Structures are given as C-alpha cells and as structure tokens.
C-alpha cells in the first residue's frame, strides 16, 4: 500500500453497499481495510461482507477495521501522543489514533486538557515531552496546539475540530488560529483526523527507521 | 461629554485641517480633545491650532490629547490592567491606555507575555488578579485573552490586533478566536483600542462609583 | 467554580446521556449544574439522573438548572437589564437571564423594543438608566445596542441574534454592525447568551463587591 | 438621455484624457456631462477640453458638470432629502445631491445626525416628513436609514458608505445592516451615491409627473 | 399602521400558535393581518384562531391575509408591474404582489421572461412602460432587472431570488449582480419579496397622492 | 511549444530584468515570446534584450511580442469574435486578441455593446453568428455573455473583468454571474484574457484542423 | 431547440408534478425531454405522464430522458472524453455524458484516474489524445484537469465536484484551483455537469460541422 | 533557544531600528539572529548595529543572519528537499531553506517542476525519494505537493505561495487545495516559509537524534 498507510475508505457520502464493496477490495489487495466516518449501517454492511475477517469497530471514532486472518500489523519503534481539549474532539482524535495504531506506532492519549485550565496541560508535561511527535486537536478558538508546542521540542500537528457556533464556528476559528500560530505548527483540515494521524505516522516511521538503521 | 468619555476624533481618513477644526471644537465644548490614529501631520496641525493648550502626544499609540489650561481630569477609584503579547500590539493597547487615563482609571501595563511562553504569563499573576478589569490585546491566533481569563476572576475585554499574514491574517483569526473562546470574554473590533479602553473605563467607573457610594 | 460562574454544560452536540453524566458530575463538584441549549430529551435525561435535585427548567431559554438540596445561590448587590428587540431574541436573552440569576444578580427584562419604533425604547429610559450593566440582544441589522448605548452611562454588552435571511442573515449583519458601532460597546458571538450573561455577571459582581467593600 | 438621467462618466479608473474625451462626447450628444469621482487632474482635463462650457465643480462630492451654453436643466415639482450621519458620508451624499440637482429635484441636506444621538434625528422630523423621497447615507454600522424610515411615510433609499475598519469595515456592515433592516428600505451598493441619487430622482420625476398630470 | 403598510407577521421561525396569536393581535389593532412564509400548519392555525375573519390564502406565495368583516382596503391610483424570469421566482414575486394588493396598488404580473430569451422581454415592452414602478425578480445570474431597466423610464426595484447552486448560488450572484448593475436600480435582500413589494407600494402611494393632490 | 500556444511570460510580479531573461529564452526555444501585463519598463527591457527581434507592442492590451526574424505565425482556418461591454474591458479583451492572433485565428472585435442597451447587441447579430467561437468580456454585473449566448449557436467563453466597486466589485459579481448563467457558458478567471483567448484558440484550431482534414 | 441542446428541466427544487408538466411540454415542442437531478419520485412522475414515450433513466447520473416514438437523435462526427478522479464524481460526469449523447457526440468515459496516482493517468494517454474535446471532473483539490491539460493538445473543460469537507469543502477548493490553473482551461460551476457537457457538445458540433463542410 | 529553532525576527511591520534592536538582543542571548522579510533598509540597519558579527544576507529569500564570531551551527544527520513550481515561489522557499540551514539540516533544492509538466517532476524522483522530509511550495492552484506526495514515502509539508490573481488568488486556492488534498499532507499558512522550514527542521532533528541514538 502507498506510503505504508492502511487502505482507507471514507464511508460518509457512500452507501453501505458501496462501502462494503470497496472494503472487500481493500482486504483482497492489502489484507486490511480501514473504514472511517462509518455509521452503524456502514459498519454492519462491512462486517456482513467480510464474514471471515476480524473486525475492530470503534464507535466513538466511527471507524471499522477489517483484517484478513493472517494479517500482521507493522510495528514502529516510535510513539505519538494525541492531545484533546474536550469530549467534542473525540471523533477526530479517535480517527487519528486508529490510523496510527494500524501504522504500528505507540499511541498515548491525553484528554480534556483545555487552554482555559492551564494546570491540566502542565500536569501532562512529561508525557508530552516523551512522545516523538504530537497530534493536538482543538475546536472553538483552537489555541491548544499553540500552548502545547510552546512546551515541547518535538513536531506538533494541529488538528482543528468543527465545534463552536456563530461567527467563526464549525472549526473556522480553530483552523485560522492554528495557521496564524505564533509558534511552529503544521496543520491539517478541519476534522481531518485521518490525515493528522497519517502524517504523524509518516514522521513516526521515519524516526523508527532511523532508530533501527544502524 | 457623553458617558464620561473624552471627546474623540478619529484622524485617519480626515485631513490635518479637518482634524484640527474638530479638535478646537472639542476643546471649546468639553475642555479637552482626544485625537486617535494621528499621523505626525495631524499632530502638528492640532498643536498649531491650539497654541494655548497643553498637548500630550504619544507617538507609539498615535494619540494626541489637547487640554484647556484649567482642565482637570476625573479620577476613578478603580484600576485596569492592559496586557499585550508583543510589540505589534503596542498601538492598539496604547490607544486603550490613553483613553483610560483620560477617564481617570489607574492603568497597569503588562507587555510581551505570549501564549507560546506560559511562564511569562504566570509571572504576572498577582498584577493580573489585582486589577478591577482587564484589556487583553493579541494578534495572530489571538489566544492570550482566553489564557488570561482562565486565571482571573475579573471581567476580561479581548482586543484583537491586525497582525498576521496569509489566511486569517490582519486580525481575522484573532477576532474569531476571541468570539469562540471557551472562557467568558467580551470582544471589540480589530485594532479598536479606543473602544476596548472606553468599555473598560465604563466598568471601572461603575466600580469606582460603587466603592464610593456609601 | 471558576470565576464565580455556575458549572455549565452545552447540551447541543451531546447525547442526553452524555449531558446527564456531566450534570451529575457538576452537581457533585459544585452543588449545581446549568445545562444550556437543552432539548426536551436532554432536560428529561438530566432530571432522571438527578432524582434528588431541585430542577428548574426554562423551555424558552432552553436551560435546565439542577440544585443539590442544600444549595444556596450567591446574592449580588447589583442589577442587570436585558433588552430585546423581538420574540426571536428570547432564547439568547433567556440564556443570559438564567446565568445572571444563578450568579445572584437582580435581572430586569425589557422586551420588544425595536429601533424602528423609537418610542418604545424611550419609554424605558428610567429602567435602562438604573441598571448597573446592560445586555442588549438584537438580530437582523443589530442596531438596538447602539441606540441604547447612546442613551445611558453604563457599560452595554451587545448580544447578536441569529435572525434574518439572505445576505447577512443568521446574525452576520448583527454582529458586524455591533463591532462597527459608532458608540462604545463590547460584543459576544452570535446567540452567545450564556457568554453575554456571564460577562455581565462578572461586571455585576465587581460592582457588588465594590459596594460592599467598606 | 436615457431615463432622464444626465450622461455620467465615472472618472475613477480612467485617465484624465479618456475622461475628457467622453465628457466632450456627452456634451455634444446631450448638452451636458456629469463626471463623478473626479480627481483634480480629471477636473482640469475636462475643463480644458470644454473651454466654451459652463463648469460646475464640487470638490467634496468629487463631481464636475459641464454645460453647453444654452443648456436648460429640467425642473421637477418634487423634493428629496439627503441625510448623513457624519462628515465621512459627504462624498457619497454629495454625489447623490449633484445628480438630483441635474435631474431637477429640490434637494434638502440634513447632516451629522447619528443613531447614537437620537435627539439630533428627532430635531429634523418635520423636514424629513416633508420630502417626497429620502436618501439616507450611513457608514460603520449603517443603522441611520432604519431609524429614519421608522419615522416617515415616504420611500427611503439606503446608501451605505465605506467607513469603518476591522471586521465588517469598508461599508460591509453598513450594506448588510441595510439589507437586513427591520423596516422597509431599498438599498444601493457601497458609496454608490450616483445610483442612490438617480433612483431618488426617478421616483421624484414620477411624483412630479403625477402632480402635473391633471 | 406604520407607513400605510399592512401589519405583517413572518411565520417562518415561529410556531403556528405564536403566529396565530400575533395575527389575532394584528387584526384587533388594524383590522387585518398579513402572514408571510406560512406553511399549511401556520395557515390553518391562523384561520382557526380567527373564525370570524375573511381569509385569503395564496399557497404559491405562502401568504395568508385575515380581514375583519368590515375591513376596507385602501385604493391607490397607481400601478406596479412585477416581472419574473422563471417559476422559481414565484414565491418571492407572489409575496410582493400580495403586499401591493393590500396597499391598494394595481398589480400587473409578467412571468417567464428571461435574459437568455430576449424576445420574450421585448414582447412585453408596452406593459413594462405603462407601470408607475417595477419590481423585477431574478435568480441565478440576476441580470433581468438590468435588462428591463435599460428599456423603461420608471424606477426599478431589483428582487434577487435564492436559486442557483454551487459558487454564487442561493441568490448570492443575483444580489451582487444587481448591486453592480450598470443601470440605475435599487435592491432588496435575497427573497425579500415583502420588502420589494412594500417599497414599490410606498412609491405607488406617493405617485397616487400626487395624482390626486390637486 | 505546448498545445500550440505561444510561450508566454506574465510580467506582473517580475522585474523588467527577469522578464527580459525569460523572453530571450522563449525566443531561443520557440522563435517567439509573448509578454503579458507588461508595464512600459517591462516592454523596454524586453526590446533592449532582443535587439534583433521584431517587436509588436500593444499598450492597451499591455502585451509585447518579440519574433525571431524568420518567424512564421501559424494560420488557422477559423475565426473568433471578441465582444466587450465597455472601455474598461479593453485590457483583458486585448490580451485575448493578441494570443489568438499569435495562434493564427482570424479575430473580430465587437466593442461597447452593453446589456443596458440591447439595441447595440442586436446590431451585431450577423457578425456574432459568423464566428466559430466567441469570447465575451464583461465587468460589473457580467450579464453580457449570457445575453449573447442566448443569440448564437456557437460556444461562448465568458471573461469576467475586474471593474465595479463596493460589494461584489473587482469582478466578483461578474464571475459569479457567469458561473450561474441560465444559458450554456464556460468561464475563465477574472481578467484572465490570456486564458480566454488561448482556450478559444484551442477550439479554433480544432475547427480549423477539422475543416482541413479531408 | 436553442443551440442544438436538448430541452432540459432541472428537477431539483420542483415537485414531481411540476417536473412532469414541463417534460410533457418539452416532448411536445421538441420530441424529447431531458430531466436532470431527478429523484426516483421525479422519474416516476415523468414516466407516468408520458406513457407513450421511450424512457431512458440513468440512476447514477440522476437523469431521465423521454423520447417521442419517432424521435431521432442527431449524430455528430466528433468525440468527447469524460475523465473522473473517483466515484464521487459519477453524478456530475454522468450528467455531462447524457447531454453529450443526446447532442450526438461519441462519448468515452475514463474513470478513477487521480492526481495522487499519476500512473493511472498516463495509462490512458492515447484515449485522452484522440478525443476532440475533454471534460475533466474533479473534487477535493481539483487538480486533475490541470494535469490532464498538460498532456493533450485539445480544449479541456474543468468540472469541479462538490466533494471534500472542512475549509474549502463542497467543491470550493476545486473550482478555485481550476480558475487558478497554471495551464489553459475553461471552467463551469460546481457540479454543473449539464453545462460542462453542453459546452463540450457545442465544441464537438463545431468540429463535426467543420469536418463535414467540404 | 526554544525547540532548537534560531531566534527569528519578522522584519515586516517593524522599523529598521526596532528590527536591529531585536537582532542585537537575539545575538546576545543565543549567539545568532535570523531576520526574515527584511527589506534592504532592514538588512543595512542590522549589519550596522552588529559590526562585529558575520552577516549572511540572502536577497531573494529576504533573510539576514547575524552570527557572533565564535558561533557554531548545529549539524543534523538528516536531509530535507525543498521543491518549487516556479520563480514566484523563490522567496517562501528560500526562507524555508535558510531556517533549515541554521538548524543544521542538509538542504536539497529542486526548482521549476510544475504540475503542468509532469516530466520535470518525474526527472527528480530519486532526489525526492532520498530526502527524510519534503517541503513543497506551490502557488496558483497549489497541486504540486499532492502530486509529489503520491510519489514518495516520506512526510510532505505543503507551503502555499501567494501567487495567482482574480478569484482564489493570493494563495487562497493554493492553501485550500492543499487542505483538501486527496493524499496525506500537512500544511502551513500562505507564504509561511519560515514555519514550513522550521517544522521540517523539527522532523529532521527527530530523525537525526534517532539515527544517532544508539
Ligand atoms: N480610534 C478610534 N476607534 C474607534 N472609534 C473612535 C476612535 N477615535 C474616535 N472614535 C469615535 O468616533 C467618533 C468620532 O467619529 P467621527 O465623526 O468620524 O470623527 C467619536 O465620538 C468616538 O466615539
Ligand atoms: N450556551 C453556551 N454558549 C457558550 N458557551 C457555553 C454555553 N454553555 C456552556 N458553555 C461553556 O462551555 C463550557 C462547557 O463546554 P463543554 O465541555 O463543551 O460542555 C462551560 O464551561 C461553559 O464555559
Ligand atoms: N443540471 C442542470 N444544471 C444547470 N442548468 C440546468 C440543469 N438542468 C437544466 N438546466 C438548464 O436550466 C434550464 C431550465 O431551468 P428551469 O426553468 O429552472 O427548469 C434549462 O433550459 C437548462 O438550460
Ligand atoms: N517569516 C516568518 N513567518 C512566521 N513567523 C515568523 C517569521 N519570522 C519570525 N517568525 C516568528 O515570529 C516570532 C517573532 O515574532 P515578533 O515578536 O513579531 O518578531 C519568532 O519567534 C518566530 O517564531
Ligand atoms: Mg478547544
Ligand atoms: Mg498574539
Ligand atoms: Mg433586531
Ligand atoms: Mg453611520
Ligand atoms: Mg433568472
Ligand atoms: Mg459589463
Ligand atoms: Mg479529485
Ligand atoms: Mg504552482
């Protein structure tokens, strides 16, 4: 598969049937299929179409992974921390976590640390500093990646989340804030947990390869 | 003058002559004229037109205040802290400071505390907590008012500043971020230091009156 | 609780179950939970999860407050007037009213005064001038806070409401108009009644403290 | 000329030479040329190219009108009032006034009445009510046409002006506010004084014709 | 009633009950209630609440008018033509027609004339020229009012309609095109048939009054 | 050269020197260089750097073409008409004309036909119908391509021009109107005369090839 | 029918009944009706209303074509290739294909070639180069038409598709990218498969006519 | 210095004097100052203020670096390739190159490879695949990072550049296209070469550390 990424299917906008057909093809080609933004109906159609597969479903992340029986996940010698500001960030962050797990990275979750409560951020400083790369999700004003990046030496990928209402709602303030950050960040699109996780995975793989090149 | 505010003239978009004429009228009516966004040419025209007045010019804030000789500023028994993230915030914050001084509030300036360096914010915690109301200016991603408001019990007025380039530049990310803040803030328009200072002054006056009502 | 604000849960975007769990935690921590943007299903779930609590539900404001039996609300020696232009402003204004009541302020409601009928505004001049701080809600062109602020000496917080259709609809014209106001206002996001009320409450608390400082 | 409107040339974006050539052609065709948004250089080029013509230049409105010697302006039996909120509205309002004068309407100017000072608006109630149609110019939050339209029985044409800075500046808040007005208004584009005046002139002509039809 | 306009209630966004209550009040005050954007449920609630009234419902315009038995409509000595480009313009144009009828104007409807078929426009030239004022509705690129205004001597009010998809859809291209028109037009907001009709009615009334003033 | 297009250099944003260097390279490679958006300084630098070349400069279109002495332009057996609404469209339309001439098409210019004066459009009906493909330029409300396309059987390419001020100015209304056209058009970006001309040239070449295939 | 295009009815936004009535009229006038964006209910209503007609329904393209029994499609001596990047482009591309078939062009479909997999594009180079004109559909970042146009000598019409989420979603990035393309393209609105196909058909007809002119 | 990044001063928006003062402070603190977006006047002021320093100025990148005599740059055992589509990308890409050099990475430049000329991209495949991380700059439609990322296994950081005119110009289409990319990318703001280079440097440092951890 390209760039070591799992074959992924974005269920949203496809019928359960279309999704299942694409998942079957992905399992045939690569031994695994990762379905994102899957409703219960999508999840069921995939499981039904792949009765021989092991199925891993994460309802909060809205992902389904189907594995051919003999499938063996890669293993990377590198770790990624995923940080979120609140429960509304769970879906996007969960998507990132699943793709990272499939790429073989060690994943650490740090939840419910928000910029309005600096103490909670500071409590996790050690974990934040031990990771090789960070994905930091935030909605509303999206300031968390900026605050975190000021505390660590590792690359931070900002993941804006579509929370917030009114002017600048739906993640618009969050993505603009991350693009304007006064620290160093790179950014993905609003709710693009799969992209944030994959990019973090590519970095983790580069680190892992370097660690194991002799 | 209305609402206890100094008579103010926005010089930007007016010729030096027009500005001076309005300043003379303001001094006649109220004993004082506050000119904002004044270029050196505006400042000179005002001084020339009011040779008998005391003139206070603040080049960084781009303000000029002219006082009739016997003018006596009000004095409020209340204090306002003005916080900025960097040197680019100086003009807007300075405008706020001047109007507050003219309204009679005690003004405390806290400069160059940025969200990417939490330590600097935490160093000023005592000063931040002692003020009756805060004006917090920030450009780029505009996160500073959110971080500060999470640390104090007083009202915070967010003042977005037109720094930043590219997508969300010119203060757009900053104002949207403040409107989406996950804490409690009220906000003024981009670079509206005069409005932020005036609103803080109205709150300070209410507190001062309350303190001195018996 | 932080800044004297009630622990608040934004129900919109959460399931009734998630909302109820957070409400239970808030009652445990602080003796009270304020749920905003609550549908009937959210309200019911909260009541069911807290059978020992006193429940106050305001269907128009879409709020639910649950109190531990021995809970005692703070009391402030300060008053806030909430002004609206029409019935569409009721939900946002109601949210502001509930949070102010919970913070202990005296709340005065002035309804259905619109800029196209100046007489109605002028009729309430005395009430407007007696309050310590005003929250003025308006949709469509959002001019009411500007007109009111020209008539009083106290701080005015503009609360734009998402009414209006076509170009500039959904509160966009209203928020831009308040940010451009030719008087002194501070502003919160569209429909952010909770924020407007909380900010007014922080000012009211500062005034009340000052009144009762000796 | 079409619709009884003077032949008009928008100088902005044209060279003085191009402008003068078009003005000469307009005088030849219709006995008169109206040049709008004319810089001093444009004005001079027009005067030089039409040495036999009477020239009327209004520097504040940035208009130049050139008349063939025997030219006789139409006269309408109808009046238009043009209302402005501040000095920044002078150019757009002046453009409207000039085109109305050329169409033959009686023009009444009411200046410096702003929504933050209701008293000034109410002082002119009689004049406002006597006009057959009103053009009301306003920048920043653009609320003046709404307030005026609530006080009269005649048609009001809103003319947004490109004042204001930051979010919603350059007339954006003003035009959106007029389109969202909670009264009855029709609107022209930002700074489109020529269009506002012309449309008012067409209404005035219809009224004048009706008055003189027997 | 203010400005000779019928008391109008915008049903959209209100419950049938709220709408009916307001309609009852309008009939009590002014002998008539005009409900716009009324769903069948709104229409029914209004009829049920006013069993003694004559009810006029126009399903295509989505309007309901309720009249007190002895109600007598005003009659104006002036005519308005309403022009549309296609069937999608029917609702907005119908709203305009109903309010004009209630104000007492003679209304002429010209339908399905589109800019891509100039012949159809030219066929109605006489009718277009006989009206005292025109309302021209158009969606998509919104060019019809410009083409029509180039053919007549009377005032034209452009009414943009929320048709069209993709970039500039929902009436955005239409309203911008009318504001940028290279002829003289005034404009109302997207789908604001009530405002377009009312403004045309105010002009018609001015003409009618002039005709009958002696 | 690729797709039969002349090697083109966009001078705007490049220094005269950079432009001249690129022009020299283009002449070496392909015997010809087309420079667009050339200021006088750009034009001079190109001429100086290519003293042996024939130089064709069109000041209104802001183009410069340099030809190696033995250069022979292609010749197409197909014609393109370029239609404009006014003098402000001259630069973009001229750019299109130059690239079409260089591609070898016969070019017919039809100028100053505007939608507010249908007669002028109808006068050129025969010429419009004889061309193999049309480029129709229009600024402000951009309705001309729609009107023309309703009158011909050939493909029409809409070329929006950055005229107009205020809301929807700078060609924004024009491009949106063309994208929303109720006839069949394809469109290029605002002021993209080079692209419009090149695309028309590609169609003309296809027609020419077809004509001469036997 | 005008410009050789089939009479087309856009079902979306019309009731099934309205759609059927228009289809009946189109068949009567021109022997054929093309209904686009037809839901199953629209399709059924059309078939029921035209029991004597041959009906061709394409569920993926959401089109219905009804033919009078003796109807004979035109035949063009020209071919169009329609290229898509993924399954989400099927509806818009299918609409283009149906209108092209009805105009009589030979249509070649090339599916699932995406810019992230250049190999797949290069595999179809011969087919791409044999067509007389290309329609290239793409969603998300919309780069496919640019890449394809760099490989062929024929005109390319870019068809942006409303896929993608977050910032620039719903086809916005795609249309802007095509308008900014560094190659020569003309563009239609987002999802405007009917317009893209029709414009390609007009070019194909011009080529066919040229081929058969002797 | 924080995160191993050079102390950087953004000269744009600061006076030469302010810039020089900050550069002196940076040299004092960290032995080095990196000034970005420096005009010739900024560059001169910095050199004059630091007469003892080695000065490295890159006019195309608009950067100045001043080093204390004994300064020793870090050295990383990792490489970054910087890819550009055209000469307009030189400033942003140059900024990235300078910061990477200062962080100690090996930098490879690949210039003038554009999506409309796939051959040029494919020519550099080996170099592209050898780098540890890529920065890919592109203006206009911004498709280059997507095409490149489809060809390599390493992380790609997209750097949008403010080229392009009309709709989606100034880098807007480019940034939206990169955020919507159908491959895996992370993105920085328009023209944010400093951020892109710094983020690539943080990844390179992580890889270098991993290589040298044993
Ligand atoms: N810097 C400023 N920002 C916003 N409003 C201002 C500023 N300076 C003065 N004003 C306000 O603008 C009003 C004067 O506007 P003008 O008539 O344009 O001079 C004053 O009464 C102030 O309320
Ligand atoms: N209606 C509301 N509007 C804006 N903020 C709210 C609202 N209700 C609650 N909040 C804030 O949102 C926080 C809870 O957010 P959440 O974690 O999403 O429930 C509370 O602490 C409040 O500060
Ligand atoms: N899918 C479509 N997209 C854009 N235009 C269409 C479409 N289908 C039909 N049309 C055009 O819309 C016109 C009919 O519009 P209407 O009167 O709204 O049915 C037809 O003449 C076609 O030119
Ligand atoms: N070209 C640039 N683009 C974005 N950020 C920059 C640039 N140059 C410097 N910076 C950042 O801006 C900070 C300095 O900002 P300032 O205080 O405005 O000089 C530095 O610490 C860098 O992180
Ligand atoms: Mg957050
Ligand atoms: Mg800042
Ligand atoms: Mg209102
Ligand atoms: Mg105003
Ligand atoms: Mg239309
Ligand atoms: Mg035009
Ligand atoms: Mg695509
Ligand atoms: Mg590029």
Coordinates of N, CA and C in Angstrom, one line a residue, chain D residues 21-116:
Chain D
X21 N -12.4 63.1 -23.1 CA -12.9 62.7 -24.4 C -14.4 62.3 -24.3
X22 N -14.7 61.5 -23.2 CA -16.0 61.1 -23.0 C -16.9 62.2 -22.6
X23 N -16.4 63.2 -21.9 CA -17.2 64.3 -21.5 C -17.6 65.2 -22.7
X24 N -16.6 65.4 -23.6 CA -16.9 66.1 -24.8 C -18.0 65.5 -25.6
X25 N -17.9 64.1 -25.7 CA -19.0 63.4 -26.4 C -20.3 63.6 -25.8
X26 N -20.3 63.5 -24.4 CA -21.6 63.7 -23.7 C -22.2 65.0 -23.9
X27 N -21.4 66.1 -23.9 CA -21.9 67.4 -24.1 C -22.5 67.5 -25.5
X28 N -21.8 67.0 -26.5 CA -22.2 67.0 -27.9 C -23.6 66.3 -28.0
X29 N -23.7 65.2 -27.4 CA -25.0 64.4 -27.5 C -26.1 65.0 -26.8
X30 N -25.9 65.5 -25.5 CA -27.0 65.8 -24.6 C -26.9 67.2 -24.0
X31 N -25.8 68.0 -24.4 CA -25.7 69.3 -23.9 C -25.1 69.4 -22.5
X32 N -24.8 68.3 -21.9 CA -24.3 68.3 -20.5 C -23.5 67.0 -20.3
X33 N -22.5 67.1 -19.4 CA -21.7 66.0 -19.0 C -21.5 66.0 -17.5
X34 N -21.8 64.9 -16.8 CA -21.6 64.8 -15.4 C -20.5 63.8 -15.1
X35 N -19.4 64.3 -14.5 CA -18.2 63.5 -14.2 C -18.2 63.2 -12.7
X36 N -18.1 62.0 -12.3 CA -18.1 61.6 -10.9 C -16.8 61.0 -10.5
X37 N -16.4 61.0 -9.2 CA -15.2 60.5 -8.7 C -14.0 61.1 -9.5
X38 N -14.1 62.4 -9.6 CA -13.1 63.2 -10.4 C -12.0 63.7 -9.5
X39 N -10.7 63.3 -9.7 CA -9.6 63.9 -9.1 C -9.4 65.3 -9.6
X40 N -8.6 66.2 -9.0 CA -8.3 67.5 -9.6 C -7.8 67.4 -11.0
X41 N -7.0 66.4 -11.3 CA -6.4 66.2 -12.6 C -7.6 65.9 -13.6
X42 N -8.5 65.1 -13.2 CA -9.6 64.8 -14.1 C -10.4 66.1 -14.4
X43 N -10.7 66.8 -13.3 CA -11.5 68.1 -13.4 C -10.8 69.0 -14.3
X44 N -9.5 69.2 -14.2 CA -8.8 70.1 -15.1 C -8.9 69.7 -16.5
X45 N -8.7 68.4 -16.8 CA -8.7 67.9 -18.2 C -10.1 68.2 -18.8
X46 N -11.1 68.0 -18.0 CA -12.5 68.2 -18.5 C -12.7 69.7 -18.9
X47 N -12.3 70.6 -17.9 CA -12.5 72.0 -18.1 C -11.7 72.5 -19.4
X48 N -10.4 71.9 -19.5 CA -9.6 72.3 -20.6 C -10.2 71.9 -22.0
X49 N -10.8 70.7 -21.9 CA -11.3 70.2 -23.2 C -12.7 70.8 -23.6
X50 N -13.3 71.5 -22.7 CA -14.6 72.1 -22.9 C -14.5 73.6 -22.6
X51 N -13.7 74.4 -23.3 CA -13.5 75.8 -22.9 C -14.7 76.7 -23.0
X52 N -15.6 76.3 -23.8 CA -16.8 77.1 -24.1 C -17.9 76.7 -23.0
X53 N -17.7 75.7 -22.3 CA -18.8 75.2 -21.4 C -18.8 76.0 -20.1
X54 N -20.0 76.1 -19.4 CA -20.0 76.4 -18.0 C -19.6 75.2 -17.2
X55 N -18.8 75.4 -16.2 CA -18.3 74.2 -15.5 C -18.7 74.4 -14.0
X56 N -19.3 73.4 -13.4 CA -19.6 73.4 -12.0 C -18.9 72.3 -11.3
X57 N -18.0 72.6 -10.5 CA -17.2 71.6 -9.8 C -17.5 71.6 -8.3
X58 N -17.7 70.4 -7.7 CA -17.9 70.2 -6.3 C -16.8 69.3 -5.7
X59 N -15.8 70.0 -5.1 CA -14.6 69.2 -4.7 C -14.9 68.2 -3.6
X60 N -15.9 68.4 -2.8 CA -16.2 67.5 -1.7 C -16.9 66.3 -2.3
X61 N -17.8 66.5 -3.3 CA -18.5 65.4 -3.9 C -17.7 64.8 -5.0
X62 N -16.6 65.4 -5.3 CA -15.7 65.0 -6.4 C -16.5 64.9 -7.8
X63 N -17.3 65.9 -8.0 CA -18.1 65.9 -9.3 C -17.7 67.1 -10.1
X64 N -17.8 67.0 -11.4 CA -17.7 68.1 -12.3 C -18.9 68.0 -13.3
X65 N -19.6 69.1 -13.5 CA -20.6 69.1 -14.5 C -20.3 70.2 -15.5
X66 N -20.3 69.8 -16.8 CA -20.1 70.8 -17.9 C -21.4 71.0 -18.7
X67 N -21.7 72.2 -19.0 CA -23.0 72.6 -19.6 C -22.7 73.3 -20.9
X68 N -23.3 72.9 -22.0 CA -23.4 73.7 -23.2 C -24.1 75.0 -22.8
X69 N -23.6 76.1 -23.5 CA -24.2 77.4 -23.0 C -25.7 77.5 -23.0
X70 N -26.4 77.0 -24.0 CA -27.8 77.2 -23.9 C -28.5 76.1 -23.1
X71 N -27.8 75.3 -22.3 CA -28.4 74.2 -21.6 C -29.4 74.7 -20.6
X72 N -30.5 74.0 -20.6 CA -31.5 74.3 -19.5 C -31.9 73.0 -18.8
X73 N -31.6 73.1 -17.5 CA -31.9 71.9 -16.6 C -33.4 71.7 -16.6
X74 N -33.8 70.4 -16.5 CA -35.2 70.1 -16.2 C -35.6 70.7 -14.8
X75 N -36.9 70.8 -14.6 CA -37.3 71.2 -13.2 C -38.4 70.3 -12.8
X76 N -38.2 69.7 -11.7 CA -39.3 68.7 -11.1 C -40.0 69.4 -10.0
X77 N -41.3 69.0 -9.9 CA -42.1 69.5 -8.8 C -42.1 68.5 -7.7
X78 N -40.9 68.2 -7.2 CA -40.8 67.2 -6.1 C -39.5 67.4 -5.4
X79 N -39.5 66.9 -4.1 CA -38.3 67.2 -3.3 C -37.7 66.0 -2.7
X80 N -36.4 66.0 -2.6 CA -35.7 64.8 -2.0 C -34.8 65.4 -0.8
X81 N -34.9 64.7 0.3 CA -34.0 65.0 1.4 C -32.8 64.0 1.5
X82 N -31.6 64.5 1.7 CA -30.4 63.6 1.8 C -29.9 63.8 3.2
X83 N -29.9 62.6 3.9 CA -29.5 62.7 5.3 C -28.2 61.9 5.5
X84 N -27.3 62.5 6.3 CA -26.0 61.8 6.6 C -25.7 61.8 8.1
X85 N -24.9 60.7 8.4 CA -24.5 60.6 9.8 C -23.3 61.3 10.2
X86 N -22.4 61.6 9.3 CA -21.1 62.2 9.7 C -20.4 62.8 8.5
X87 N -19.3 63.4 8.8 CA -18.5 64.0 7.7 C -18.0 63.0 6.7
X88 N -17.8 61.8 7.1 CA -17.2 60.8 6.1 C -18.3 60.4 5.1
X89 N -19.5 60.8 5.3 CA -20.6 60.4 4.4 C -20.7 61.5 3.3
X90 N -19.9 62.6 3.4 CA -20.1 63.7 2.5 C -19.9 63.4 1.0
X91 N -18.9 62.6 0.7 CA -18.7 62.4 -0.8 C -19.8 61.7 -1.4
X92 N -20.2 60.5 -0.8 CA -21.3 59.8 -1.4 C -22.6 60.6 -1.5
X93 N -22.9 61.3 -0.4 CA -24.1 62.1 -0.3 C -24.1 63.2 -1.3
X94 N -22.9 63.8 -1.5 CA -22.7 64.9 -2.4 C -22.9 64.5 -3.8
X95 N -22.5 63.3 -4.2 CA -22.7 62.7 -5.5 C -24.2 62.6 -5.8
X96 N -24.9 62.1 -4.8 CA -26.4 62.0 -4.9 C -27.0 63.3 -5.1
X97 N -26.5 64.3 -4.3 CA -27.1 65.7 -4.4 C -26.9 66.3 -5.8
X98 N -25.7 66.1 -6.4 CA -25.5 66.7 -7.7 C -26.4 66.1 -8.8
X99 N -26.5 64.7 -8.8 CA -27.3 64.1 -9.8 C -28.8 64.5 -9.6
X100 N -29.2 64.7 -8.4 CA -30.6 65.1 -8.2 C -30.8 66.5 -8.7
X101 N -29.9 67.4 -8.4 CA -30.0 68.8 -8.9 C -30.0 68.7 -10.4
X102 N -29.2 67.9 -11.0 CA -29.2 67.9 -12.5 C -30.5 67.3 -13.1
X103 N -31.2 66.5 -12.3 CA -32.5 65.9 -12.7 C -33.6 66.9 -12.5
X104 N -33.3 67.9 -11.6 CA -34.3 69.0 -11.4 C -35.1 68.9 -10.1
X105 N -34.7 68.0 -9.3 CA -35.4 67.9 -8.0 C -34.9 69.0 -7.0
X106 N -35.8 69.4 -6.1 CA -35.4 70.2 -5.0 C -34.7 69.3 -4.0
X107 N -33.5 69.7 -3.5 CA -32.7 68.9 -2.6 C -32.5 69.6 -1.3
X108 N -32.8 68.8 -0.2 CA -32.6 69.3 1.1 C -31.6 68.5 1.8
X109 N -30.5 69.1 2.3 CA -29.5 68.3 3.0 C -29.6 68.4 4.5
X110 N -29.6 67.2 5.2 CA -29.6 67.1 6.7 C -28.4 66.4 7.1
X111 N -27.5 67.1 7.8 CA -26.2 66.5 8.1 C -25.9 66.2 9.5
X112 N -25.0 65.2 9.8 CA -24.5 64.9 11.1 C -25.6 64.5 12.1
X113 N -26.5 63.8 11.6 CA -27.5 63.2 12.6 C -27.1 61.7 12.7
X114 N -26.8 61.3 13.9 CA -26.3 59.9 14.0 C -27.1 59.1 15.0
X115 N -27.2 57.8 14.8 CA -28.0 57.0 15.6 C -27.6 57.0 17.1
X116 N -26.4 57.4 17.4 CA -26.0 57.4 18.8 C -26.5 58.7 19.5

